[in-house]
mmCIF file of C-alpha atoms (C1' of nucleotides) in Angstrom:
data_model
loop_
_atom_site.group_PDB
_atom_site.id
_atom_site.type_symbol
_atom_site.label_atom_id
_atom_site.label_comp_id
_atom_site.label_asym_id
_atom_site.label_seq_id
_atom_site.Cartn_x
_atom_site.Cartn_y
_atom_site.Cartn_z
ATOM 1 C CA MET A 1183 124.387 110.636 78.294
ATOM 2 C CA THR A 1184 124.527 109.025 81.700
ATOM 3 C CA THR A 1185 121.604 109.492 84.028
ATOM 4 C CA ARG A 1186 121.732 112.131 86.693
ATOM 5 C CA TRP A 1187 120.292 110.217 89.590
ATOM 6 C CA LEU A 1188 118.508 111.964 92.399
ATOM 7 C CA THR A 1189 120.595 113.314 95.232
ATOM 8 C CA PRO A 1190 119.761 112.010 98.702
ATOM 9 C CA GLU A 1191 117.908 115.246 99.414
ATOM 10 C CA GLU A 1192 115.884 114.891 96.262
ATOM 11 C CA GLN A 1193 115.182 111.250 97.032
ATOM 12 C CA ARG A 1194 113.851 112.148 100.434
ATOM 13 C CA ALA A 1195 111.774 114.981 99.094
ATOM 14 C CA TRP A 1196 110.374 112.836 96.313
ATOM 15 C CA ARG A 1197 109.399 109.996 98.564
ATOM 16 C CA ALA A 1198 107.886 112.269 101.142
ATOM 17 C CA TYR A 1199 105.948 114.036 98.452
ATOM 18 C CA VAL A 1200 104.613 110.882 96.864
ATOM 19 C CA ALA A 1201 103.532 109.496 100.204
ATOM 20 C CA ALA A 1202 101.919 112.727 101.295
ATOM 21 C CA SER A 1203 99.987 113.258 98.118
ATOM 22 C CA LEU A 1204 98.706 109.706 98.148
ATOM 23 C CA LEU A 1205 97.631 109.894 101.752
ATOM 24 C CA LEU A 1206 96.072 113.289 101.398
ATOM 25 C CA GLU A 1207 94.107 112.484 98.297
ATOM 26 C CA ASP A 1208 92.941 109.291 99.935
ATOM 27 C CA ALA A 1209 91.788 111.017 103.057
ATOM 28 C CA ILE A 1210 89.914 113.647 101.124
ATOM 29 C CA ASP A 1211 88.312 111.130 98.843
ATOM 30 C CA ARG A 1212 87.173 109.098 101.790
ATOM 31 C CA GLN A 1213 85.719 112.037 103.604
ATOM 32 C CA LEU A 1214 83.798 113.253 100.608
ATOM 33 C CA GLN A 1215 82.655 109.798 99.700
ATOM 34 C CA GLN A 1216 81.335 109.377 103.213
ATOM 35 C CA ASP A 1217 79.703 112.745 103.590
ATOM 36 C CA ALA A 1218 78.702 113.621 100.069
ATOM 37 C CA GLY A 1219 78.709 110.302 98.263
ATOM 38 C CA MET A 1220 81.206 111.369 95.650
ATOM 39 C CA PRO A 1221 84.962 111.417 95.152
ATOM 40 C CA HIS A 1222 87.024 114.564 95.284
ATOM 41 C CA LEU A 1223 87.060 115.159 91.558
ATOM 42 C CA TYR A 1224 83.279 115.126 91.372
ATOM 43 C CA TYR A 1225 83.044 117.581 94.191
ATOM 44 C CA SER A 1226 85.534 119.795 92.373
ATOM 45 C CA ILE A 1227 83.399 119.749 89.285
ATOM 46 C CA LEU A 1228 80.437 121.064 91.221
ATOM 47 C CA SER A 1229 82.650 123.561 92.944
ATOM 48 C CA VAL A 1230 84.138 124.980 89.765
ATOM 49 C CA LEU A 1231 80.704 125.212 88.206
ATOM 50 C CA SER A 1232 79.320 127.019 91.215
ATOM 51 C CA GLU A 1233 81.879 129.762 90.792
ATOM 52 C CA SER A 1234 81.439 130.180 87.075
ATOM 53 C CA PRO A 1235 79.220 132.795 85.497
ATOM 54 C CA GLU A 1236 75.673 131.464 85.529
ATOM 55 C CA ARG A 1237 77.028 128.319 87.128
ATOM 56 C CA ARG A 1238 77.728 126.778 83.772
ATOM 57 C CA LEU A 1239 80.797 125.955 81.730
ATOM 58 C CA ARG A 1240 81.656 124.234 78.505
ATOM 59 C CA MET A 1241 83.037 120.758 78.836
ATOM 60 C CA THR A 1242 86.414 121.633 77.433
ATOM 61 C CA ASP A 1243 86.837 124.624 79.696
ATOM 62 C CA LEU A 1244 85.816 122.567 82.659
ATOM 63 C CA ALA A 1245 88.310 119.861 81.769
ATOM 64 C CA GLU A 1246 90.988 122.482 81.315
ATOM 65 C CA ARG A 1247 90.407 124.016 84.724
ATOM 66 C CA LEU A 1248 90.325 120.697 86.459
ATOM 67 C CA LYS A 1249 93.364 119.423 84.587
ATOM 68 C CA ILE A 1250 91.681 116.236 83.507
ATOM 69 C CA THR A 1251 90.976 114.614 80.167
ATOM 70 C CA ARG A 1252 87.746 115.236 78.342
ATOM 71 C CA SER A 1253 86.979 111.582 78.486
ATOM 72 C CA ARG A 1254 87.255 111.478 82.227
ATOM 73 C CA LEU A 1255 85.073 114.516 82.491
ATOM 74 C CA THR A 1256 82.425 113.037 80.227
ATOM 75 C CA TYR A 1257 82.134 110.050 82.495
ATOM 76 C CA ALA A 1258 81.939 112.121 85.641
ATOM 77 C CA VAL A 1259 79.423 114.553 84.218
ATOM 78 C CA THR A 1260 77.250 111.697 83.081
ATOM 79 C CA ARG A 1261 77.124 110.378 86.604
ATOM 80 C CA LEU A 1262 76.461 113.762 88.151
ATOM 81 C CA GLU A 1263 73.755 114.378 85.609
ATOM 82 C CA LYS A 1264 72.117 111.079 86.500
ATOM 83 C CA ASP A 1265 72.206 112.179 90.110
ATOM 84 C CA GLY A 1266 70.502 115.397 89.107
ATOM 85 C CA LEU A 1267 73.319 117.606 90.324
ATOM 86 C CA LEU A 1268 73.937 119.159 86.956
ATOM 87 C CA ARG A 1269 72.372 119.327 83.556
ATOM 88 C CA ARG A 1270 73.856 119.218 80.102
ATOM 89 C CA GLU A 1271 72.774 121.966 77.792
ATOM 90 C CA ALA A 1272 73.406 122.512 74.126
ATOM 91 C CA CYS A 1273 75.557 125.422 73.090
ATOM 92 C CA ARG A 1274 73.768 127.803 70.803
ATOM 93 C CA TYR A 1275 76.825 129.281 69.166
ATOM 94 C CA ASP A 1276 78.684 126.090 68.491
ATOM 95 C CA LYS A 1277 76.585 123.080 67.844
ATOM 96 C CA ARG A 1278 79.407 120.750 68.787
ATOM 97 C CA GLY A 1279 79.529 122.224 72.222
ATOM 98 C CA SER A 1280 78.040 120.864 75.371
ATOM 99 C CA ILE A 1281 77.574 122.850 78.518
ATOM 100 C CA ALA A 1282 77.451 121.577 82.054
ATOM 101 C CA ALA A 1283 75.121 123.609 84.237
ATOM 102 C CA LEU A 1284 74.828 123.182 87.970
ATOM 103 C CA THR A 1285 71.275 122.508 89.125
ATOM 104 C CA ASP A 1286 69.805 123.925 92.294
ATOM 105 C CA GLU A 1287 70.061 120.507 93.811
ATOM 106 C CA GLY A 1288 73.706 120.341 92.816
ATOM 107 C CA PHE A 1289 74.305 123.666 94.440
ATOM 108 C CA ALA A 1290 72.527 122.548 97.568
ATOM 109 C CA VAL A 1291 74.580 119.382 97.774
ATOM 110 C CA LEU A 1292 77.709 121.446 97.385
ATOM 111 C CA GLU A 1293 76.655 123.820 100.139
ATOM 112 C CA ARG A 1294 75.981 120.953 102.475
ATOM 113 C CA ALA A 1295 79.273 119.264 101.713
ATOM 114 C CA ALA A 1296 81.527 122.289 101.740
ATOM 115 C CA PRO A 1297 81.999 122.737 105.485
ATOM 116 C CA GLY A 1298 83.066 119.160 106.017
ATOM 117 C CA HIS A 1299 85.383 119.308 103.071
ATOM 118 C CA VAL A 1300 87.022 122.509 104.218
ATOM 119 C CA ASP A 1301 87.430 121.086 107.694
ATOM 120 C CA THR A 1302 89.201 118.103 106.237
ATOM 121 C CA VAL A 1303 91.529 120.123 104.078
ATOM 122 C CA ARG A 1304 92.225 122.339 107.016
ATOM 123 C CA SER A 1305 92.922 119.650 109.537
ATOM 124 C CA PHE A 1306 95.058 117.527 107.247
ATOM 125 C CA LEU A 1307 96.864 120.274 105.460
ATOM 126 C CA PHE A 1308 96.735 123.838 106.682
ATOM 127 C CA ASP A 1309 96.652 123.105 110.369
ATOM 128 C CA ARG A 1310 99.966 121.326 109.879
ATOM 129 C CA LEU A 1311 101.698 124.129 108.011
ATOM 130 C CA SER A 1312 103.004 127.499 109.054
ATOM 131 C CA GLU A 1313 101.867 130.552 107.136
ATOM 132 C CA GLU A 1314 105.244 130.594 105.527
ATOM 133 C CA GLN A 1315 104.891 127.033 104.388
ATOM 134 C CA VAL A 1316 101.540 127.773 102.831
ATOM 135 C CA GLY A 1317 103.251 130.347 100.675
ATOM 136 C CA GLN A 1318 106.033 127.956 99.825
ATOM 137 C CA LEU A 1319 103.568 125.269 98.876
ATOM 138 C CA GLU A 1320 101.825 127.613 96.515
ATOM 139 C CA GLU A 1321 105.041 128.640 94.844
ATOM 140 C CA ILE A 1322 106.318 125.139 94.515
ATOM 141 C CA SER A 1323 103.018 123.933 93.136
ATOM 142 C CA ALA A 1324 102.814 126.793 90.706
ATOM 143 C CA ALA A 1325 106.303 126.060 89.448
ATOM 144 C CA ILE A 1326 105.482 122.419 88.909
ATOM 145 C CA ALA A 1327 102.170 123.122 87.239
ATOM 146 C CA GLN A 1328 103.689 125.679 84.963
ATOM 147 C CA GLY A 1329 106.279 123.280 83.683
ATOM 148 C CA LEU A 1330 103.635 120.701 82.992
ATOM 149 C CA GLN A 1331 101.173 122.988 81.276
ATOM 150 C CA GLU A 1332 103.258 124.718 78.667
ATOM 151 C CA ASP A 1333 104.053 121.223 77.644
ATOM 152 C CA GLY A 1334 100.653 119.591 77.347
ATOM 153 C CA THR A 1335 100.005 119.004 73.674
ATOM 154 C CA ARG A 1336 102.999 120.992 72.597
ATOM 155 C CA PRO A 1337 101.745 124.215 71.016
ATOM 156 C CA ALA A 1338 104.744 123.902 68.709
ATOM 157 C CA ALA A 1339 106.442 127.235 69.268
ATOM 158 C CA ASP A 1340 105.344 128.664 65.945
ATOM 159 C CA ASP A 1341 101.740 128.424 66.963
ATOM 160 C CA VAL A 1342 99.755 131.609 66.692
ATOM 161 C CA PRO A 1343 99.301 132.767 70.293
ATOM 162 C CA TRP A 1344 96.094 134.732 69.934
ATOM 163 C CA ARG A 1345 94.371 131.758 68.374
ATOM 164 C CA ARG A 1346 94.776 129.699 71.513
ATOM 165 C CA ARG A 1347 91.735 131.101 73.212
ATOM 166 C CA SER A 1348 89.184 128.771 74.634
ATOM 167 C CA SER A 1349 85.750 128.994 73.155
ATOM 168 C CA PRO A 1350 83.143 131.302 74.659
ATOM 169 C CA THR A 1351 81.223 130.021 77.611
ATOM 170 C CA CYS A 1352 78.242 130.617 75.453
ATOM 171 C CA SER A 1353 76.360 132.198 78.287
ATOM 172 C CA MET B 1207 80.496 125.832 115.281
ATOM 173 C CA THR B 1208 80.722 127.880 112.112
ATOM 174 C CA THR B 1209 83.140 126.795 109.430
ATOM 175 C CA ARG B 1210 86.512 128.398 109.165
ATOM 176 C CA TRP B 1211 86.753 128.874 105.426
ATOM 177 C CA LEU B 1212 90.077 129.005 103.672
ATOM 178 C CA THR B 1213 91.818 132.332 103.462
ATOM 179 C CA PRO B 1214 92.612 133.612 99.974
ATOM 180 C CA GLU B 1215 96.219 132.499 100.427
ATOM 181 C CA GLU B 1216 95.104 129.054 101.455
ATOM 182 C CA GLN B 1217 92.692 128.880 98.558
ATOM 183 C CA ARG B 1218 95.431 129.706 96.111
ATOM 184 C CA ALA B 1219 97.826 127.248 97.667
ATOM 185 C CA TRP B 1220 95.226 124.506 97.697
ATOM 186 C CA ARG B 1221 94.239 124.964 94.101
ATOM 187 C CA ALA B 1222 97.795 125.194 92.934
ATOM 188 C CA TYR B 1223 98.626 122.085 94.868
ATOM 189 C CA VAL B 1224 95.718 120.058 93.554
ATOM 190 C CA ALA B 1225 96.469 121.054 89.989
ATOM 191 C CA ALA B 1226 100.164 120.361 90.324
ATOM 192 C CA SER B 1227 99.761 116.965 91.888
ATOM 193 C CA LEU B 1228 97.251 115.905 89.267
ATOM 194 C CA LEU B 1229 99.423 117.063 86.418
ATOM 195 C CA LEU B 1230 102.560 115.588 87.845
ATOM 196 C CA GLU B 1231 101.088 112.207 88.591
ATOM 197 C CA ASP B 1232 99.584 112.161 85.130
ATOM 198 C CA ALA B 1233 102.831 112.986 83.440
ATOM 199 C CA ILE B 1234 104.715 110.361 85.375
ATOM 200 C CA ASP B 1235 102.084 107.736 84.770
ATOM 201 C CA ARG B 1236 102.132 108.447 81.094
ATOM 202 C CA GLN B 1237 105.880 108.298 80.841
ATOM 203 C CA LEU B 1238 106.112 105.013 82.670
ATOM 204 C CA GLN B 1239 103.195 103.544 80.811
ATOM 205 C CA GLN B 1240 104.915 104.427 77.563
ATOM 206 C CA ASP B 1241 108.389 103.315 78.450
ATOM 207 C CA ALA B 1242 107.799 100.504 80.877
ATOM 208 C CA GLY B 1243 104.239 99.487 80.245
ATOM 209 C CA MET B 1244 103.093 100.071 83.779
ATOM 210 C CA PRO B 1245 101.692 102.893 85.893
ATOM 211 C CA HIS B 1246 103.688 104.684 88.536
ATOM 212 C CA LEU B 1247 102.437 102.608 91.427
ATOM 213 C CA TYR B 1248 103.531 99.393 89.785
ATOM 214 C CA TYR B 1249 106.949 100.785 89.153
ATOM 215 C CA SER B 1250 107.123 101.819 92.796
ATOM 216 C CA ILE B 1251 106.319 98.308 93.877
ATOM 217 C CA LEU B 1252 109.259 96.959 91.922
ATOM 218 C CA SER B 1253 111.421 99.762 93.189
ATOM 219 C CA VAL B 1254 110.623 99.182 96.846
ATOM 220 C CA LEU B 1255 111.173 95.477 96.449
ATOM 221 C CA SER B 1256 114.520 96.028 94.777
ATOM 222 C CA GLU B 1257 115.758 97.911 97.805
ATOM 223 C CA SER B 1258 114.497 95.454 100.363
ATOM 224 C CA PRO B 1259 116.627 92.728 101.894
ATOM 225 C CA GLU B 1260 116.689 89.823 99.468
ATOM 226 C CA ARG B 1261 114.401 91.843 97.231
ATOM 227 C CA ARG B 1262 111.339 90.533 98.955
ATOM 228 C CA LEU B 1263 108.736 91.885 101.320
ATOM 229 C CA ARG B 1264 105.533 90.803 102.929
ATOM 230 C CA MET B 1265 102.388 92.124 101.385
ATOM 231 C CA THR B 1266 101.388 94.124 104.413
ATOM 232 C CA ASP B 1267 104.785 95.748 104.760
ATOM 233 C CA LEU B 1268 104.798 96.581 101.098
ATOM 234 C CA ALA B 1269 101.365 98.131 101.338
ATOM 235 C CA GLU B 1270 102.442 100.078 104.369
ATOM 236 C CA ARG B 1271 105.505 101.530 102.652
ATOM 237 C CA LEU B 1272 103.572 102.442 99.548
ATOM 238 C CA LYS B 1273 100.693 103.887 101.531
ATOM 239 C CA ILE B 1274 98.100 101.907 99.675
ATOM 240 C CA THR B 1275 95.424 99.446 100.711
ATOM 241 C CA ARG B 1276 96.134 95.751 100.814
ATOM 242 C CA SER B 1277 93.423 95.170 98.306
ATOM 243 C CA ARG B 1278 94.983 97.503 95.820
ATOM 244 C CA LEU B 1279 98.319 95.861 96.324
ATOM 245 C CA THR B 1280 96.888 92.400 95.797
ATOM 246 C CA TYR B 1281 95.563 93.419 92.434
ATOM 247 C CA ALA B 1282 98.802 95.051 91.352
ATOM 248 C CA VAL B 1283 100.947 92.175 92.538
ATOM 249 C CA THR B 1284 98.758 89.726 90.697
ATOM 250 C CA ARG B 1285 99.328 91.616 87.491
ATOM 251 C CA LEU B 1286 103.064 91.942 88.034
ATOM 252 C CA GLU B 1287 103.260 88.265 88.849
ATOM 253 C CA LYS B 1288 101.473 87.412 85.622
ATOM 254 C CA ASP B 1289 104.051 89.521 83.823
ATOM 255 C CA GLY B 1290 106.775 87.545 85.545
ATOM 256 C CA LEU B 1291 108.264 90.567 87.264
ATOM 257 C CA LEU B 1292 107.765 89.178 90.726
ATOM 258 C CA ARG B 1293 106.815 85.977 92.413
ATOM 259 C CA ARG B 1294 104.625 85.271 95.382
ATOM 260 C CA GLU B 1295 106.144 83.063 98.004
ATOM 261 C CA ALA B 1296 104.659 81.520 101.097
ATOM 262 C CA CYS B 1297 105.879 82.700 104.455
ATOM 263 C CA ARG B 1298 107.349 79.921 106.526
ATOM 264 C CA TYR B 1299 106.809 81.528 109.891
ATOM 265 C CA ASP B 1300 103.286 82.710 109.419
ATOM 266 C CA LYS B 1301 101.155 80.626 107.170
ATOM 267 C CA ARG B 1302 98.778 83.475 106.550
ATOM 268 C CA GLY B 1303 101.569 85.521 105.096
ATOM 269 C CA SER B 1304 102.424 86.050 101.485
ATOM 270 C CA ILE B 1305 105.690 87.437 100.245
ATOM 271 C CA ALA B 1306 106.345 89.319 97.062
ATOM 272 C CA ALA B 1307 109.784 88.620 95.650
ATOM 273 C CA LEU B 1308 111.277 90.489 92.727
ATOM 274 C CA THR B 1309 112.400 88.212 89.909
ATOM 275 C CA ASP B 1310 115.533 88.792 87.879
ATOM 276 C CA GLU B 1311 113.348 89.849 85.029
ATOM 277 C CA GLY B 1312 111.566 92.285 87.292
ATOM 278 C CA PHE B 1313 114.881 93.713 88.355
ATOM 279 C CA ALA B 1314 115.988 94.010 84.763
ATOM 280 C CA VAL B 1315 112.811 95.821 83.784
ATOM 281 C CA LEU B 1316 113.329 98.185 86.681
ATOM 282 C CA GLU B 1317 116.894 98.873 85.660
ATOM 283 C CA ARG B 1318 115.840 99.635 82.129
ATOM 284 C CA ALA B 1319 113.037 101.918 83.215
ATOM 285 C CA ALA B 1320 114.828 103.792 85.958
ATOM 286 C CA PRO B 1321 116.789 106.294 83.873
ATOM 287 C CA GLY B 1322 113.735 107.476 81.981
ATOM 288 C CA HIS B 1323 111.752 107.727 85.158
ATOM 289 C CA VAL B 1324 114.405 109.741 86.932
ATOM 290 C CA ASP B 1325 114.714 112.036 83.957
ATOM 291 C CA THR B 1326 111.008 112.659 84.079
ATOM 292 C CA VAL B 1327 110.923 113.379 87.777
ATOM 293 C CA ARG B 1328 113.888 115.627 87.349
ATOM 294 C CA SER B 1329 112.609 117.606 84.428
ATOM 295 C CA PHE B 1330 109.119 118.056 85.772
ATOM 296 C CA LEU B 1331 109.973 118.549 89.392
ATOM 297 C CA PHE B 1332 113.517 119.147 90.517
ATOM 298 C CA ASP B 1333 114.646 121.162 87.550
ATOM 299 C CA ARG B 1334 111.895 123.607 88.416
ATOM 300 C CA LEU B 1335 112.765 123.999 92.072
ATOM 301 C CA SER B 1336 115.614 125.692 93.874
ATOM 302 C CA GLU B 1337 117.600 123.685 96.374
ATOM 303 C CA GLU B 1338 115.805 125.557 99.066
ATOM 304 C CA GLN B 1339 112.447 124.612 97.669
ATOM 305 C CA VAL B 1340 113.413 120.967 97.592
ATOM 306 C CA GLY B 1341 113.992 121.158 101.302
ATOM 307 C CA GLN B 1342 110.717 122.976 101.831
ATOM 308 C CA LEU B 1343 108.860 120.395 99.812
ATOM 309 C CA GLU B 1344 110.261 117.641 101.936
ATOM 310 C CA GLU B 1345 109.298 119.344 105.158
ATOM 311 C CA ILE B 1346 105.834 120.198 103.997
ATOM 312 C CA SER B 1347 105.263 116.694 102.724
ATOM 313 C CA ALA B 1348 106.560 115.154 105.899
ATOM 314 C CA ALA B 1349 104.251 117.319 107.964
ATOM 315 C CA ILE B 1350 101.248 116.320 105.897
ATOM 316 C CA ALA B 1351 102.122 112.656 105.880
ATOM 317 C CA GLN B 1352 102.685 112.623 109.596
ATOM 318 C CA GLY B 1353 99.266 113.995 110.309
ATOM 319 C CA LEU B 1354 97.673 111.438 108.090
ATOM 320 C CA GLN B 1355 99.542 108.449 109.402
ATOM 321 C CA GLU B 1356 99.056 108.647 113.113
ATOM 322 C CA ASP B 1357 95.438 108.705 112.191
ATOM 323 C CA GLY B 1358 95.068 105.751 109.858
ATOM 324 C CA THR B 1359 92.904 103.133 111.510
ATOM 325 C CA ARG B 1360 92.897 104.875 114.827
ATOM 326 C CA PRO B 1361 95.116 102.871 117.179
ATOM 327 C CA ALA B 1362 92.595 103.733 119.891
ATOM 328 C CA ALA B 1363 94.883 105.383 122.418
ATOM 329 C CA ASP B 1364 94.742 102.549 124.897
ATOM 330 C CA ASP B 1365 96.407 100.226 122.440
ATOM 331 C CA VAL B 1366 99.537 98.487 123.619
ATOM 332 C CA PRO B 1367 102.358 100.248 121.764
ATOM 333 C CA TRP B 1368 104.890 97.465 121.645
ATOM 334 C CA ARG B 1369 102.392 95.123 120.086
ATOM 335 C CA ARG B 1370 102.060 97.281 117.024
ATOM 336 C CA ARG B 1371 105.102 95.871 115.290
ATOM 337 C CA SER B 1372 104.847 94.654 111.759
ATOM 338 C CA SER B 1373 105.518 91.020 111.263
ATOM 339 C CA PRO B 1374 108.996 89.783 110.373
ATOM 340 C CA THR B 1375 109.957 89.908 106.759
ATOM 341 C CA CYS B 1376 110.420 86.235 107.105
ATOM 342 C CA SER B 1377 113.667 86.315 105.194
ATOM 343 C "C1'" DT C 461 92.021 73.469 124.623
ATOM 344 C "C1'" DA C 462 87.730 75.350 122.709
ATOM 345 C "C1'" DG C 463 85.709 79.483 121.381
ATOM 346 C "C1'" DG C 464 86.159 84.290 120.227
ATOM 347 C "C1'" DT C 465 88.813 87.895 118.458
ATOM 348 C "C1'" DT C 466 92.415 89.791 115.691
ATOM 349 C "C1'" DT C 467 95.489 89.759 111.708
ATOM 350 C "C1'" DG C 468 97.017 88.781 106.743
ATOM 351 C "C1'" DT C 469 95.343 88.260 102.430
ATOM 352 C "C1'" DT C 470 92.246 87.547 98.728
ATOM 353 C "C1'" DT C 471 87.809 87.981 96.303
ATOM 354 C "C1'" DC C 472 83.993 90.214 94.279
ATOM 355 C "C1'" DA C 473 81.045 93.702 92.284
ATOM 356 C "C1'" DA C 474 80.604 98.321 91.432
ATOM 357 C "C1'" DA C 475 82.759 102.490 90.308
ATOM 358 C "C1'" DC C 476 86.294 105.003 88.006
ATOM 359 C "C1'" DT C 477 90.180 105.991 84.548
ATOM 360 C "C1'" DT C 478 92.643 105.492 80.266
ATOM 361 C "C1'" DG C 479 93.543 105.954 75.464
ATOM 362 C "C1'" DA C 480 92.302 104.985 71.245
ATOM 363 C "C1'" DA C 481 88.647 105.241 68.007
ATOM 364 C "C1'" DC C 482 84.722 107.677 66.377
ATOM 365 C "C1'" DC C 483 81.304 111.229 65.008
ATOM 366 C "C1'" DA C 484 79.873 115.655 64.265
ATOM 367 C "C1'" DA C 485 80.369 120.415 63.386
ATOM 368 C "C1'" DG C 486 83.386 124.303 62.439
ATOM 369 C "C1'" DC C 487 87.131 126.113 59.576
ATOM 370 C "C1'" DC C 488 90.039 126.850 55.574
ATOM 371 C "C1'" DC C 489 91.433 127.473 51.145
ATOM 372 C "C1'" DG C 490 91.491 126.558 46.394
ATOM 373 C "C1'" DC D 768 80.919 125.307 46.893
ATOM 374 C "C1'" DG D 769 83.778 120.940 48.346
ATOM 375 C "C1'" DG D 770 86.962 118.402 50.080
ATOM 376 C "C1'" DG D 771 90.434 118.130 53.944
ATOM 377 C "C1'" DC D 772 92.033 119.443 58.473
ATOM 378 C "C1'" DT D 773 90.977 120.765 63.258
ATOM 379 C "C1'" DT D 774 88.098 120.936 67.339
ATOM 380 C "C1'" DG D 775 84.479 119.434 70.843
ATOM 381 C "C1'" DG D 776 82.587 115.555 72.751
ATOM 382 C "C1'" DT D 777 81.357 110.885 73.343
ATOM 383 C "C1'" DT D 778 81.986 105.855 73.188
ATOM 384 C "C1'" DC D 779 84.087 101.583 73.990
ATOM 385 C "C1'" DA D 780 87.045 98.031 75.896
ATOM 386 C "C1'" DA D 781 90.588 97.155 78.917
ATOM 387 C "C1'" DG D 782 92.722 98.242 83.084
ATOM 388 C "C1'" DT D 783 92.620 99.944 87.810
ATOM 389 C "C1'" DT D 784 90.645 101.226 92.360
ATOM 390 C "C1'" DT D 785 87.368 100.820 96.118
ATOM 391 C "C1'" DG D 786 85.246 98.900 100.105
ATOM 392 C "C1'" DA D 787 82.922 95.375 101.962
ATOM 393 C "C1'" DA D 788 82.797 90.507 102.638
ATOM 394 C "C1'" DA D 789 84.985 86.097 102.941
ATOM 395 C "C1'" DC D 790 88.654 83.077 104.598
ATOM 396 C "C1'" DA D 791 92.172 81.191 107.054
ATOM 397 C "C1'" DA D 792 95.722 81.174 110.345
ATOM 398 C "C1'" DA D 793 97.330 83.053 114.753
ATOM 399 C "C1'" DC D 794 96.425 84.665 119.191
ATOM 400 C "C1'" DC D 795 94.096 85.092 123.364
ATOM 401 C "C1'" DT D 796 91.641 83.727 127.550
ATOM 402 C "C1'" DA D 797 88.819 81.405 130.400
#
DNA sequence: TAGGTTTGTTTCAAACTTGAACCAAGCCCG
DNA sequence: CGGGCTTGGTTCAAGTTTGAAACAAACCTA
C-alpha cells in the first residue's frame, strides 16, 4: 500500500504543533528549574501526590497518571526522596509495592512553586487562547490521548476487563 | 498580587494536553527508534535538511527551525555525522560558521523511514481528528508558539530590527 | 587598528531518559 | 504444596539533554 502523505493543512498543523509543544515544555521546564530547582515532571509528581488521598500513591499508579515509565519514575522519586520532598514507604498489603508519600517539606515546596508555575502556564498558554480554543484544546488532546492509551501494552481484546484494575493505594 | 489559579476548564485542558503530548512524543520516538534507529528530533534534523536548498543549513539556522538549543543540536549532529547521515562543512563566508549537509545515505535513510513515520503521525494524530480540529490545532499551536518566540532571548526593545537577520546559508 | 563586545559553535560535567535485564513477591493450577 | 507465569519495582549501561564556560572569528568604535 502506498503511503498517504500529509496534506498541506496537516503538514502545517503538525509542524506548528511540534514547535509549540517543544517551546512550551522548554519554557515551563526553565521556569520551574529556576524557581523550584526541578523540571516539570518532578513538579508534576509532587502535584499529583498532593492531590491524592493521604498524599501518597503507589509507584505504578503514579507512573500511570503521569504517563511515564516506571523506570523514569523510579529515578525521579529517588532524587525527590534525596531532597526530602517525599518518602518511600512499604506497602502492607503487597510486599512488592512501594509507596511514594509527600513530606511536609515537599508540600511546602509545592505551595511555594505553584503560583509561579500557574503564572507561566497562564501567560504562555491560556492568555493566548480564547475560551473556545481552550475547549478545543481539551477535546483534541483527549482524542489523541485516548488513541494512545487503549494501545499501550495491547490488552489483547480477549483480556478480562474487570481484572485490569490497578492495585489498591494501600492507604 | 494574588495568583489567578486555573479554572476547572483550564485545568482539564492543561492536564489533557500534557498527557497527550507526552504520549504522542513517546509513541513517535519509539516508532522511529525501532524503524530508523533514531529519536524524533534526529529524524527532524534530516527532514529539515532534506528540504533546504542544497540540503544544507547552518547550525544556527537549523537550531532555530527546530526550536532547540545550539548545544543540543551540536550533540545530535555529531552523532548523525558519525553515522554518516550528514557531513559538517566549513562556511566560506564566515569562518565561525559550520554547515550541516545531508549525505546521500542520510537522504536514503530518510526516504526509507518517512512512510512509517507518516503512518504513525497519521494513525495517532490525524486519524483521530476532524478536519476542523486539524485547523484548530494549527491555530492554537501557532498562537502558543508565537508567544514563546517573540520572547526567546529578549531582543531588548531598543534592538535594531534590521540587524536581526540570520546569517546567509552560505550556499 | 587595537581593544571590547557580540555572534557561532563546541565542550564539559551533571542531570535525566531509555530499554533491557533482573529480583522479588503474588498468583495459578495441577 | 511446587513449579511456572505475571506483576511491581529497581538497576544498569548507553544515550540524550542542559546550562554554563570556553573559544574563535567578526564587528564595532574610538
